[in-house]
Each structure stands twice: as structure tokens, then as C-alpha cells.
Amino acid sequence: MNGVPFSMLFGGYLERKIGARKSIFIGSLIYTSAICISYFTVQTSYLLLLLTLGIIGSLGHGMGYNCVLIHVQRWLPEHVGLASGLAAAGFGSSAFIVSPVQTKFINPDNYQVNEQGYFTQVDLLERVPRLFLLLTVIFGICQLIGLLFIGDPKSSTKDPITSNGIEAATPNQPHNLSIKEVINSCTFRLIFITFFLNIAWGQISCGLFKAYGMQFIHDDFFLAVVASLAAASNCISRIIWGIIMDKTSYRTSMLSACALGTFLMWTLPTVKAFGSKELFLVWVCLMFSIVGGTFALVPSVIHKCFGAKNFGLAYGFAQVSMVCFCLGFGGRSL
């Protein structure tokens, strides 16, 4: 996933040159092709799998996602928070469908992991490569349907509005800034730092919640349900956070999200102490709703601070914070 920020930069540039539909098609084709090729690489080499699924897949993923964000904001220029929330919700909702499909396909017998936390059942492991072919078909159909609905909105004479709560932090004419001026601005640096810290929190929460739950919940099907409902919470929360930002301000929305996220993370050990599956489900869903808020609020504030023209590249540069986190976290692991 480290390739996503750089691919989002390229996606923003490509969208400027050839338009949204062609750019999204190219990104979708690259991503789906990477999933398909992974059917072969997963059976051959771990390094080749990293190349196809990690690097090539991330390239297509980032290109397509950034182009969709840019395009949907053009349709709702006066409700950028809602627009960003809707686009981010579509991205977040995929796990709601894919997670149970993956679990049912790979582990229909609800096998349990061994003492080291790994699945060793031969029949389960043999299903893994075929999963990539199934996902290729699912993703390909969804992408083709989505491309049919990509179209440019009618041109409007209205001037883009500024956001309440961030006007003091933006230049007088944010839409006339060059991308260099955007990156060097104090506003962008603050957004970058906020994004970095929230991504660190989100990556840890999303990446380790299942491993944490497996310490006291011995039911893979239930954990798959948790993942699906958490994805649904992630999806719905992105829309809600977008609406909240439109109604209040970026500052109010982000402070609320960070405060609630801090409380949930701080109290998470008590869930294991109670040993309750239901409480674990509630906590994970709430934590995912905060993760969803970050990915709705940050693109919204970047659009409102720096304008639609600079959004694609500015958001791509903001996503570089993900690379900074991964490199720092990986370095500590080594």
C-alpha cells in the first residue's frame, strides 16, 4: 500500500490531462489485472506477489480512487464534505462485501489457527490462489458498471465557496495558488501532520484488530462478521462525518473524531478483560467509524482550502504521510 500516495499523485496529474473516465478506466484495469496475475504469483514467489498485489495493485488503486474523489467533488461543489464522504464510503464499503466472501470461500469449515496464529490446513491453503480469480471477476464487473455512470457535470458560473471554520487558515485566493505554494503553506503542513497521526492510529486499529480478538475469541466466522460490520461502520461514518463537517467546521469535526478515537483506543484493553464478543464488536465498529472520519474530513478540507484545481496533487502529497508512517513503523520493527 506504500505505492498508493505516489499513484494518487499520478492519478491527479492524469485526470487533468485526459479526464476522469479514461483515468479511472486505466486505474481500474491496472488494479484488476494485478489481482488476476496474483493468482500465479502467490503460487510462485512471495516477492512476485509483493510486486503484483502490493506495487502494481496499489498503483491502479491509488489512481482510480483519487480520480473518483476529484470527480465527485465537481458534482457537489457546495457540499464538498458530503461528496468526499460519499466517495470515501464507496471505498470503505468494499470490505463489507469482500470480507465475508473471502472467509466463506477460503474457510467454509471454520477452521481454527494453530498455536502460532496460522492456518495450516491443506485444503484451506489450496483455495487461496483461486480467490484471486473470484475477486478479479467481482471487481471487474463492479468497475465496468461504475464506469458507465462517470460523466461531467454541467458547467456552473458559481464561485467555489469556502468552508466555515477554516477561512482564517486559508489564503485570500486559495484557488490561484500553485501546487508548490500549496505544499509550502502552513495549512497544508498542519493537515499533513494530522493525517500522519490519524493514519498511524487507523493502520494499527485496522491491521491488528483481528489478531487482538483472536486472543480471546476462537470463532473465525464471528471475526469475519466483526470485519464486515466494522467495514459497514467505516462506510456509513464517512458520509456522516462529511455532513457534520458541512454543518459545522473541519476543526470541530476533526477534534471530535480524535477525542473519541483516543478514548476508544485507551479503553480497548478492558474489552479483553471482560472477554465479551459483543463488546468487542461494538468497540471495533466504533473505532472503524473514526478511521472513516479521517478519510472523509481530510480530502474535504484540502478541497476547500486549495480548490478543485489543486486537489488531486495536494491530496496525493498528503497521502505521502502514509509512506512516512510505514517506513517509520517498519524501521522500528527491524
mmCIF file of C-alpha atoms in Angstrom:
data_model
loop_
_atom_site.group_PDB
_atom_site.id
_atom_site.type_symbol
_atom_site.label_atom_id
_atom_site.label_comp_id
_atom_site.label_asym_id
_atom_site.label_seq_id
_atom_site.Cartn_x
_atom_site.Cartn_y
_atom_site.Cartn_z
ATOM 1 C CA MET A 1 0.000 0.000 0.000
ATOM 2 C CA ASN A 2 3.010 2.322 0.157
ATOM 3 C CA GLY A 3 2.597 2.925 -3.566
ATOM 4 C CA VAL A 4 -0.852 4.481 -3.112
ATOM 5 C CA PRO A 5 0.273 8.066 -2.326
ATOM 6 C CA PHE A 6 2.544 8.248 -5.377
ATOM 7 C CA SER A 7 -0.082 6.670 -7.605
ATOM 8 C CA MET A 8 -2.609 9.219 -6.325
ATOM 9 C CA LEU A 9 -0.220 11.960 -7.390
ATOM 10 C CA PHE A 10 -0.018 10.417 -10.847
ATOM 11 C CA GLY A 11 -3.780 9.894 -10.911
ATOM 12 C CA GLY A 12 -4.366 13.569 -10.151
ATOM 13 C CA TYR A 13 -1.995 14.565 -12.946
ATOM 14 C CA LEU A 14 -3.548 12.097 -15.401
ATOM 15 C CA GLU A 15 -7.068 13.301 -14.613
ATOM 16 C CA ARG A 16 -6.029 16.823 -15.569
ATOM 17 C CA LYS A 17 -4.680 15.604 -18.904
ATOM 18 C CA ILE A 18 -7.212 13.058 -20.193
ATOM 19 C CA GLY A 19 -10.276 13.397 -17.967
ATOM 20 C CA ALA A 20 -11.903 11.347 -15.227
ATOM 21 C CA ARG A 21 -13.433 8.438 -17.164
ATOM 22 C CA LYS A 22 -10.269 7.484 -19.047
ATOM 23 C CA SER A 23 -8.135 7.882 -15.932
ATOM 24 C CA ILE A 24 -10.475 5.760 -13.814
ATOM 25 C CA PHE A 25 -10.572 3.106 -16.544
ATOM 26 C CA ILE A 26 -6.773 2.921 -16.644
ATOM 27 C CA GLY A 27 -6.563 2.689 -12.853
ATOM 28 C CA SER A 28 -9.267 0.012 -12.716
ATOM 29 C CA LEU A 29 -7.597 -2.009 -15.468
ATOM 30 C CA ILE A 30 -4.232 -1.927 -13.702
ATOM 31 C CA TYR A 31 -5.745 -2.885 -10.336
ATOM 32 C CA THR A 32 -7.903 -5.749 -11.620
ATOM 33 C CA SER A 33 -5.067 -7.079 -13.776
ATOM 34 C CA ALA A 34 -2.803 -7.102 -10.721
ATOM 35 C CA ILE A 35 -5.382 -9.135 -8.784
ATOM 36 C CA CYS A 36 -5.663 -11.610 -11.658
ATOM 37 C CA ILE A 37 -1.897 -12.017 -12.081
ATOM 38 C CA SER A 38 -1.602 -12.604 -8.334
ATOM 39 C CA TYR A 39 -3.282 -15.979 -8.937
ATOM 40 C CA PHE A 40 0.033 -17.072 -10.451
ATOM 41 C CA THR A 41 2.481 -15.126 -8.293
ATOM 42 C CA VAL A 42 1.007 -16.331 -4.983
ATOM 43 C CA GLN A 43 1.909 -19.863 -6.074
ATOM 44 C CA THR A 44 5.386 -18.867 -7.250
ATOM 45 C CA SER A 45 7.123 -16.309 -5.078
ATOM 46 C CA TYR A 46 6.384 -14.015 -2.171
ATOM 47 C CA LEU A 47 8.461 -11.258 -3.772
ATOM 48 C CA LEU A 48 6.490 -11.547 -7.020
ATOM 49 C CA LEU A 49 3.271 -11.351 -5.009
ATOM 50 C CA LEU A 50 4.526 -8.137 -3.412
ATOM 51 C CA LEU A 51 5.212 -6.797 -6.892
ATOM 52 C CA THR A 52 1.821 -7.649 -8.386
ATOM 53 C CA LEU A 53 -0.525 -7.182 -5.445
ATOM 54 C CA GLY A 54 1.488 -4.636 -3.483
ATOM 55 C CA ILE A 55 3.092 -2.344 -6.046
ATOM 56 C CA ILE A 56 1.106 -2.768 -9.276
ATOM 57 C CA GLY A 57 -2.191 -3.174 -7.422
ATOM 58 C CA SER A 58 -1.510 -0.089 -5.315
ATOM 59 C CA LEU A 59 -0.708 1.878 -8.460
ATOM 60 C CA GLY A 60 -4.100 1.155 -10.004
ATOM 61 C CA HIS A 61 -5.914 1.562 -6.698
ATOM 62 C CA GLY A 62 -4.495 5.000 -5.967
ATOM 63 C CA MET A 63 -5.014 6.291 -9.500
ATOM 64 C CA GLY A 64 -8.661 5.278 -9.618
ATOM 65 C CA TYR A 65 -9.552 6.422 -6.111
ATOM 66 C CA ASN A 66 -8.089 9.896 -6.469
ATOM 67 C CA CYS A 67 -9.813 10.436 -9.822
ATOM 68 C CA VAL A 68 -13.152 9.410 -8.317
ATOM 69 C CA LEU A 69 -12.677 11.844 -5.418
ATOM 70 C CA ILE A 70 -11.852 14.692 -7.789
ATOM 71 C CA HIS A 71 -14.830 13.930 -9.996
ATOM 72 C CA VAL A 72 -17.477 13.506 -7.307
ATOM 73 C CA GLN A 73 -16.494 16.827 -5.726
ATOM 74 C CA ARG A 74 -17.235 18.542 -9.037
ATOM 75 C CA TRP A 75 -20.806 17.316 -8.835
ATOM 76 C CA LEU A 76 -21.349 18.720 -5.334
ATOM 77 C CA PRO A 77 -19.116 21.814 -5.120
ATOM 78 C CA GLU A 78 -21.228 23.369 -2.352
ATOM 79 C CA HIS A 79 -21.285 20.181 -0.262
ATOM 80 C CA VAL A 80 -17.697 19.013 -0.509
ATOM 81 C CA GLY A 81 -17.845 17.230 2.858
ATOM 82 C CA LEU A 82 -20.814 15.143 1.755
ATOM 83 C CA ALA A 83 -19.231 14.495 -1.649
ATOM 84 C CA SER A 84 -15.961 13.322 -0.108
ATOM 85 C CA GLY A 85 -17.875 11.232 2.419
ATOM 86 C CA LEU A 86 -19.885 9.508 -0.306
ATOM 87 C CA ALA A 87 -16.800 8.708 -2.370
ATOM 88 C CA ALA A 88 -14.868 7.537 0.679
ATOM 89 C CA ALA A 89 -17.873 5.481 1.790
ATOM 90 C CA GLY A 90 -17.893 3.625 -1.501
ATOM 91 C CA PHE A 91 -14.239 2.806 -0.978
ATOM 92 C CA GLY A 92 -14.768 1.725 2.627
ATOM 93 C CA SER A 93 -17.856 -0.373 1.900
ATOM 94 C CA SER A 94 -15.966 -2.858 -0.258
ATOM 95 C CA ALA A 95 -14.736 -4.784 2.780
ATOM 96 C CA PHE A 96 -18.364 -5.251 3.874
ATOM 97 C CA ILE A 97 -18.848 -7.481 0.826
ATOM 98 C CA VAL A 98 -15.358 -8.829 0.236
ATOM 99 C CA SER A 99 -14.527 -9.904 3.801
ATOM 100 C CA PRO A 100 -17.336 -12.482 4.220
ATOM 101 C CA VAL A 101 -16.832 -13.681 0.639
ATOM 102 C CA GLN A 102 -13.165 -14.304 1.325
ATOM 103 C CA THR A 103 -13.843 -16.097 4.598
ATOM 104 C CA LYS A 104 -16.635 -18.291 3.234
ATOM 105 C CA PHE A 105 -14.623 -19.166 0.140
ATOM 106 C CA ILE A 106 -11.317 -19.915 1.857
ATOM 107 C CA ASN A 107 -12.525 -21.257 5.208
ATOM 108 C CA PRO A 108 -16.042 -22.711 4.785
ATOM 109 C CA ASP A 109 -15.409 -25.241 7.580
ATOM 110 C CA ASN A 110 -14.464 -22.549 10.116
ATOM 111 C CA TYR A 111 -11.003 -23.985 10.785
ATOM 112 C CA GLN A 112 -9.046 -22.517 13.698
ATOM 113 C CA VAL A 113 -5.480 -21.238 13.662
ATOM 114 C CA ASN A 114 -2.672 -23.163 15.329
ATOM 115 C CA GLU A 115 -0.781 -22.060 18.427
ATOM 116 C CA GLN A 116 1.394 -19.731 16.347
ATOM 117 C CA GLY A 117 -1.678 -17.995 14.903
ATOM 118 C CA TYR A 118 -1.528 -19.517 11.396
ATOM 119 C CA PHE A 119 -3.800 -21.712 9.306
ATOM 120 C CA THR A 120 -2.071 -24.942 8.269
ATOM 121 C CA GLN A 121 -4.971 -26.939 6.779
ATOM 122 C CA VAL A 122 -4.012 -28.046 3.260
ATOM 123 C CA ASP A 123 -7.486 -27.733 1.716
ATOM 124 C CA LEU A 124 -7.815 -24.189 3.083
ATOM 125 C CA LEU A 125 -4.442 -23.110 1.722
ATOM 126 C CA GLU A 126 -5.204 -24.590 -1.700
ATOM 127 C CA ARG A 127 -8.220 -22.287 -2.040
ATOM 128 C CA VAL A 128 -6.184 -19.100 -1.620
ATOM 129 C CA PRO A 129 -4.946 -18.788 -5.248
ATOM 130 C CA ARG A 130 -8.444 -19.347 -6.663
ATOM 131 C CA LEU A 131 -9.719 -16.494 -4.508
ATOM 132 C CA PHE A 132 -7.791 -14.038 -6.680
ATOM 133 C CA LEU A 133 -9.697 -15.208 -9.756
ATOM 134 C CA LEU A 134 -13.010 -14.797 -7.942
ATOM 135 C CA LEU A 135 -12.073 -11.282 -6.840
ATOM 136 C CA THR A 136 -10.987 -10.424 -10.382
ATOM 137 C CA VAL A 137 -14.467 -11.222 -11.681
ATOM 138 C CA ILE A 138 -16.224 -9.343 -8.851
ATOM 139 C CA PHE A 139 -14.039 -6.244 -9.152
ATOM 140 C CA GLY A 140 -14.153 -6.237 -12.945
ATOM 141 C CA ILE A 141 -17.961 -6.308 -13.057
ATOM 142 C CA CYS A 142 -18.284 -3.569 -10.421
ATOM 143 C CA GLN A 143 -15.757 -1.352 -12.200
ATOM 144 C CA LEU A 144 -17.442 -1.716 -15.597
ATOM 145 C CA ILE A 145 -20.813 -0.792 -14.107
ATOM 146 C CA GLY A 146 -19.292 2.201 -12.321
ATOM 147 C CA LEU A 147 -17.599 3.495 -15.476
ATOM 148 C CA LEU A 148 -20.969 3.682 -17.228
ATOM 149 C CA PHE A 149 -22.079 6.354 -14.748
ATOM 150 C CA ILE A 150 -18.997 8.587 -14.984
ATOM 151 C CA GLY A 151 -19.903 11.893 -16.613
ATOM 152 C CA ASP A 152 -19.003 15.548 -16.297
ATOM 153 C CA PRO A 153 -21.463 17.910 -14.556
ATOM 154 C CA LYS A 154 -22.863 20.917 -16.361
ATOM 155 C CA SER A 155 -20.604 23.945 -16.084
ATOM 156 C CA SER A 156 -21.585 26.358 -13.321
ATOM 157 C CA THR A 157 -20.942 30.056 -13.012
ATOM 158 C CA LYS A 158 -20.958 29.915 -9.235
ATOM 159 C CA ASP A 159 -17.704 30.601 -7.453
ATOM 160 C CA PRO A 160 -16.437 27.814 -5.206
ATOM 161 C CA ILE A 161 -17.369 28.512 -1.618
ATOM 162 C CA THR A 162 -15.017 28.481 1.302
ATOM 163 C CA SER A 163 -15.506 26.317 4.355
ATOM 164 C CA ASN A 164 -16.724 27.550 7.680
ATOM 165 C CA GLY A 165 -14.140 27.089 10.366
ATOM 166 C CA ILE A 166 -11.090 27.148 8.071
ATOM 167 C CA GLU A 167 -11.361 30.522 6.343
ATOM 168 C CA ALA A 168 -8.808 32.116 8.658
ATOM 169 C CA ALA A 169 -6.279 29.412 7.829
ATOM 170 C CA THR A 170 -6.570 29.755 4.037
ATOM 171 C CA PRO A 171 -5.038 32.320 1.723
ATOM 172 C CA ASN A 172 -7.256 35.039 0.291
ATOM 173 C CA GLN A 173 -7.270 33.353 -3.102
ATOM 174 C CA PRO A 174 -6.588 29.659 -2.446
ATOM 175 C CA HIS A 175 -7.697 28.559 -5.891
ATOM 176 C CA ASN A 176 -4.953 30.634 -7.592
ATOM 177 C CA LEU A 177 -2.089 29.033 -5.688
ATOM 178 C CA SER A 178 0.469 26.885 -7.459
ATOM 179 C CA ILE A 179 0.980 23.350 -6.174
ATOM 180 C CA LYS A 180 4.382 24.431 -4.803
ATOM 181 C CA GLU A 181 2.736 27.217 -2.801
ATOM 182 C CA VAL A 182 0.135 24.750 -1.535
ATOM 183 C CA ILE A 183 2.731 22.298 -0.246
ATOM 184 C CA ASN A 184 4.789 25.044 1.400
ATOM 185 C CA SER A 185 1.801 26.587 3.190
ATOM 186 C CA CYS A 186 1.349 26.228 6.953
ATOM 187 C CA THR A 187 -2.197 24.992 6.400
ATOM 188 C CA PHE A 188 -1.033 22.061 4.293
ATOM 189 C CA ARG A 189 1.690 21.168 6.794
ATOM 190 C CA LEU A 190 -0.848 21.042 9.621
ATOM 191 C CA ILE A 191 -3.145 18.857 7.515
ATOM 192 C CA PHE A 192 -0.196 16.590 6.657
ATOM 193 C CA ILE A 193 0.746 16.121 10.321
ATOM 194 C CA THR A 194 -2.866 15.456 11.301
ATOM 195 C CA PHE A 195 -3.223 12.927 8.506
ATOM 196 C CA PHE A 196 0.031 11.214 9.508
ATOM 197 C CA LEU A 197 -1.038 10.790 13.133
ATOM 198 C CA ASN A 198 -4.525 9.594 12.234
ATOM 199 C CA ILE A 199 -3.199 7.157 9.643
ATOM 200 C CA ALA A 200 -0.875 5.703 12.277
ATOM 201 C CA TRP A 201 -3.856 5.196 14.585
ATOM 202 C CA GLY A 202 -6.019 3.828 11.783
ATOM 203 C CA GLN A 203 -3.451 1.416 10.359
ATOM 204 C CA ILE A 204 -2.804 -0.094 13.773
ATOM 205 C CA SER A 205 -6.529 -0.417 14.514
ATOM 206 C CA CYS A 206 -7.496 -1.897 11.149
ATOM 207 C CA GLY A 207 -4.443 -4.096 10.815
ATOM 208 C CA LEU A 208 -4.384 -5.651 14.277
ATOM 209 C CA PHE A 209 -7.987 -5.791 15.498
ATOM 210 C CA LYS A 210 -8.497 -9.386 14.314
ATOM 211 C CA ALA A 211 -5.212 -10.608 15.789
ATOM 212 C CA TYR A 212 -6.188 -8.943 19.067
ATOM 213 C CA GLY A 213 -9.644 -10.523 19.004
ATOM 214 C CA MET A 214 -8.228 -13.983 18.294
ATOM 215 C CA GLN A 215 -6.557 -13.901 21.712
ATOM 216 C CA PHE A 216 -9.905 -14.447 23.431
ATOM 217 C CA ILE A 217 -12.399 -15.147 20.604
ATOM 218 C CA HIS A 218 -11.991 -18.556 18.960
ATOM 219 C CA ASP A 219 -14.520 -18.230 16.155
ATOM 220 C CA ASP A 220 -13.268 -17.225 12.720
ATOM 221 C CA PHE A 221 -16.803 -16.772 11.364
ATOM 222 C CA PHE A 222 -17.644 -14.312 14.145
ATOM 223 C CA LEU A 223 -14.459 -12.362 13.480
ATOM 224 C CA ALA A 224 -15.454 -12.215 9.806
ATOM 225 C CA VAL A 225 -18.812 -10.781 10.878
ATOM 226 C CA VAL A 226 -16.958 -8.229 13.002
ATOM 227 C CA ALA A 227 -14.852 -7.255 9.987
ATOM 228 C CA SER A 228 -17.951 -6.869 7.808
ATOM 229 C CA LEU A 229 -19.884 -4.777 10.325
ATOM 230 C CA ALA A 230 -16.782 -2.699 11.019
ATOM 231 C CA ALA A 231 -16.498 -2.042 7.284
ATOM 232 C CA ALA A 232 -20.155 -1.011 7.237
ATOM 233 C CA SER A 233 -19.498 1.366 10.146
ATOM 234 C CA ASN A 234 -16.490 2.715 8.282
ATOM 235 C CA CYS A 235 -18.650 3.278 5.206
ATOM 236 C CA ILE A 236 -21.619 4.940 6.900
ATOM 237 C CA SER A 237 -19.448 7.080 9.168
ATOM 238 C CA ARG A 238 -17.691 8.665 6.189
ATOM 239 C CA ILE A 239 -20.976 10.089 4.972
ATOM 240 C CA ILE A 240 -21.946 11.218 8.481
ATOM 241 C CA TRP A 241 -18.590 12.894 9.126
ATOM 242 C CA GLY A 242 -18.830 14.647 5.770
ATOM 243 C CA ILE A 243 -22.250 16.031 6.658
ATOM 244 C CA ILE A 244 -21.014 17.067 10.119
ATOM 245 C CA MET A 245 -18.159 18.999 8.537
ATOM 246 C CA ASP A 246 -20.514 20.759 6.120
ATOM 247 C CA LYS A 247 -22.759 21.735 9.036
ATOM 248 C CA THR A 248 -20.004 22.756 11.477
ATOM 249 C CA SER A 249 -16.341 23.035 10.519
ATOM 250 C CA TYR A 250 -13.274 20.930 9.849
ATOM 251 C CA ARG A 251 -11.757 21.868 13.201
ATOM 252 C CA THR A 252 -14.824 20.836 15.193
ATOM 253 C CA SER A 253 -15.242 17.602 13.260
ATOM 254 C CA MET A 254 -11.608 16.527 13.453
ATOM 255 C CA LEU A 255 -11.274 17.372 17.155
ATOM 256 C CA SER A 256 -14.382 15.313 17.897
ATOM 257 C CA ALA A 257 -13.092 12.361 15.881
ATOM 258 C CA CYS A 258 -9.652 12.442 17.508
ATOM 259 C CA ALA A 259 -11.069 12.718 21.029
ATOM 260 C CA LEU A 260 -13.422 9.777 20.530
ATOM 261 C CA GLY A 261 -10.684 7.713 18.877
ATOM 262 C CA THR A 262 -8.314 8.341 21.778
ATOM 263 C CA PHE A 263 -10.944 7.226 24.271
ATOM 264 C CA LEU A 264 -11.689 4.021 22.344
ATOM 265 C CA MET A 265 -8.032 3.067 21.997
ATOM 266 C CA TRP A 266 -7.311 3.810 25.664
ATOM 267 C CA THR A 267 -10.217 1.653 26.873
ATOM 268 C CA LEU A 268 -9.692 -1.228 24.404
ATOM 269 C CA PRO A 269 -7.824 -3.456 26.941
ATOM 270 C CA THR A 270 -10.952 -3.531 29.116
ATOM 271 C CA VAL A 271 -12.765 -5.371 26.303
ATOM 272 C CA LYS A 272 -10.366 -8.297 26.596
ATOM 273 C CA ALA A 273 -10.686 -8.203 30.377
ATOM 274 C CA PHE A 274 -14.456 -8.700 30.070
ATOM 275 C CA GLY A 275 -13.971 -11.391 27.407
ATOM 276 C CA SER A 276 -17.174 -10.323 25.663
ATOM 277 C CA LYS A 277 -17.546 -10.925 21.925
ATOM 278 C CA GLU A 278 -20.419 -8.464 21.712
ATOM 279 C CA LEU A 279 -18.443 -5.688 23.429
ATOM 280 C CA PHE A 280 -15.516 -6.358 21.101
ATOM 281 C CA LEU A 281 -17.852 -5.979 18.120
ATOM 282 C CA VAL A 282 -19.146 -2.624 19.368
ATOM 283 C CA TRP A 283 -15.653 -1.286 20.104
ATOM 284 C CA VAL A 284 -14.230 -2.293 16.727
ATOM 285 C CA CYS A 285 -17.185 -0.779 14.862
ATOM 286 C CA LEU A 286 -16.771 2.498 16.739
ATOM 287 C CA MET A 287 -13.029 2.525 16.062
ATOM 288 C CA PHE A 288 -13.610 1.951 12.355
ATOM 289 C CA SER A 289 -16.087 4.810 12.305
ATOM 290 C CA ILE A 290 -13.273 7.123 13.435
ATOM 291 C CA VAL A 291 -10.977 5.784 10.719
ATOM 292 C CA GLY A 292 -13.717 6.542 8.218
ATOM 293 C CA GLY A 293 -13.963 10.075 9.526
ATOM 294 C CA THR A 294 -10.327 10.793 8.744
ATOM 295 C CA PHE A 295 -10.684 9.772 5.111
ATOM 296 C CA ALA A 296 -13.781 11.928 4.714
ATOM 297 C CA LEU A 297 -12.557 15.040 6.514
ATOM 298 C CA VAL A 298 -9.033 15.360 5.099
ATOM 299 C CA PRO A 299 -9.962 15.371 1.383
ATOM 300 C CA SER A 300 -12.799 17.761 2.159
ATOM 301 C CA VAL A 301 -10.590 20.306 3.895
ATOM 302 C CA ILE A 302 -7.923 20.061 1.186
ATOM 303 C CA HIS A 303 -10.524 20.789 -1.480
ATOM 304 C CA LYS A 304 -11.961 23.724 0.445
ATOM 305 C CA CYS A 305 -8.582 25.194 1.331
ATOM 306 C CA PHE A 306 -6.831 24.824 -2.003
ATOM 307 C CA GLY A 307 -9.579 24.392 -4.585
ATOM 308 C CA ALA A 308 -10.562 21.734 -7.096
ATOM 309 C CA LYS A 309 -7.655 22.549 -9.412
ATOM 310 C CA ASN A 310 -5.036 21.655 -6.803
ATOM 311 C CA PHE A 311 -6.971 18.903 -5.043
ATOM 312 C CA GLY A 312 -5.662 15.873 -6.929
ATOM 313 C CA LEU A 313 -1.986 16.645 -6.449
ATOM 314 C CA ALA A 314 -2.418 18.138 -2.961
ATOM 315 C CA TYR A 315 -4.272 15.079 -1.667
ATOM 316 C CA GLY A 316 -1.667 12.842 -3.260
ATOM 317 C CA PHE A 317 1.078 14.701 -1.397
ATOM 318 C CA ALA A 318 -0.946 14.439 1.824
ATOM 319 C CA GLN A 319 -1.114 10.676 1.317
ATOM 320 C CA VAL A 320 2.690 10.563 1.427
ATOM 321 C CA SER A 321 2.189 10.662 5.196
ATOM 322 C CA MET A 322 1.155 7.015 4.856
ATOM 323 C CA VAL A 323 4.600 6.192 3.479
ATOM 324 C CA CYS A 324 6.241 8.117 6.322
ATOM 325 C CA PHE A 325 4.301 6.079 8.863
ATOM 326 C CA CYS A 326 5.025 2.740 7.179
ATOM 327 C CA LEU A 327 8.731 3.482 6.875
ATOM 328 C CA GLY A 328 8.933 4.597 10.497
ATOM 329 C CA PHE A 329 6.916 1.652 11.787
ATOM 330 C CA GLY A 330 8.846 -0.780 9.609
ATOM 331 C CA GLY A 331 12.147 0.666 10.771
ATOM 332 C CA ARG A 332 11.224 0.135 14.421
ATOM 333 C CA SER A 333 10.142 -3.423 13.603
ATOM 334 C CA LEU A 334 13.537 -4.135 12.067
#
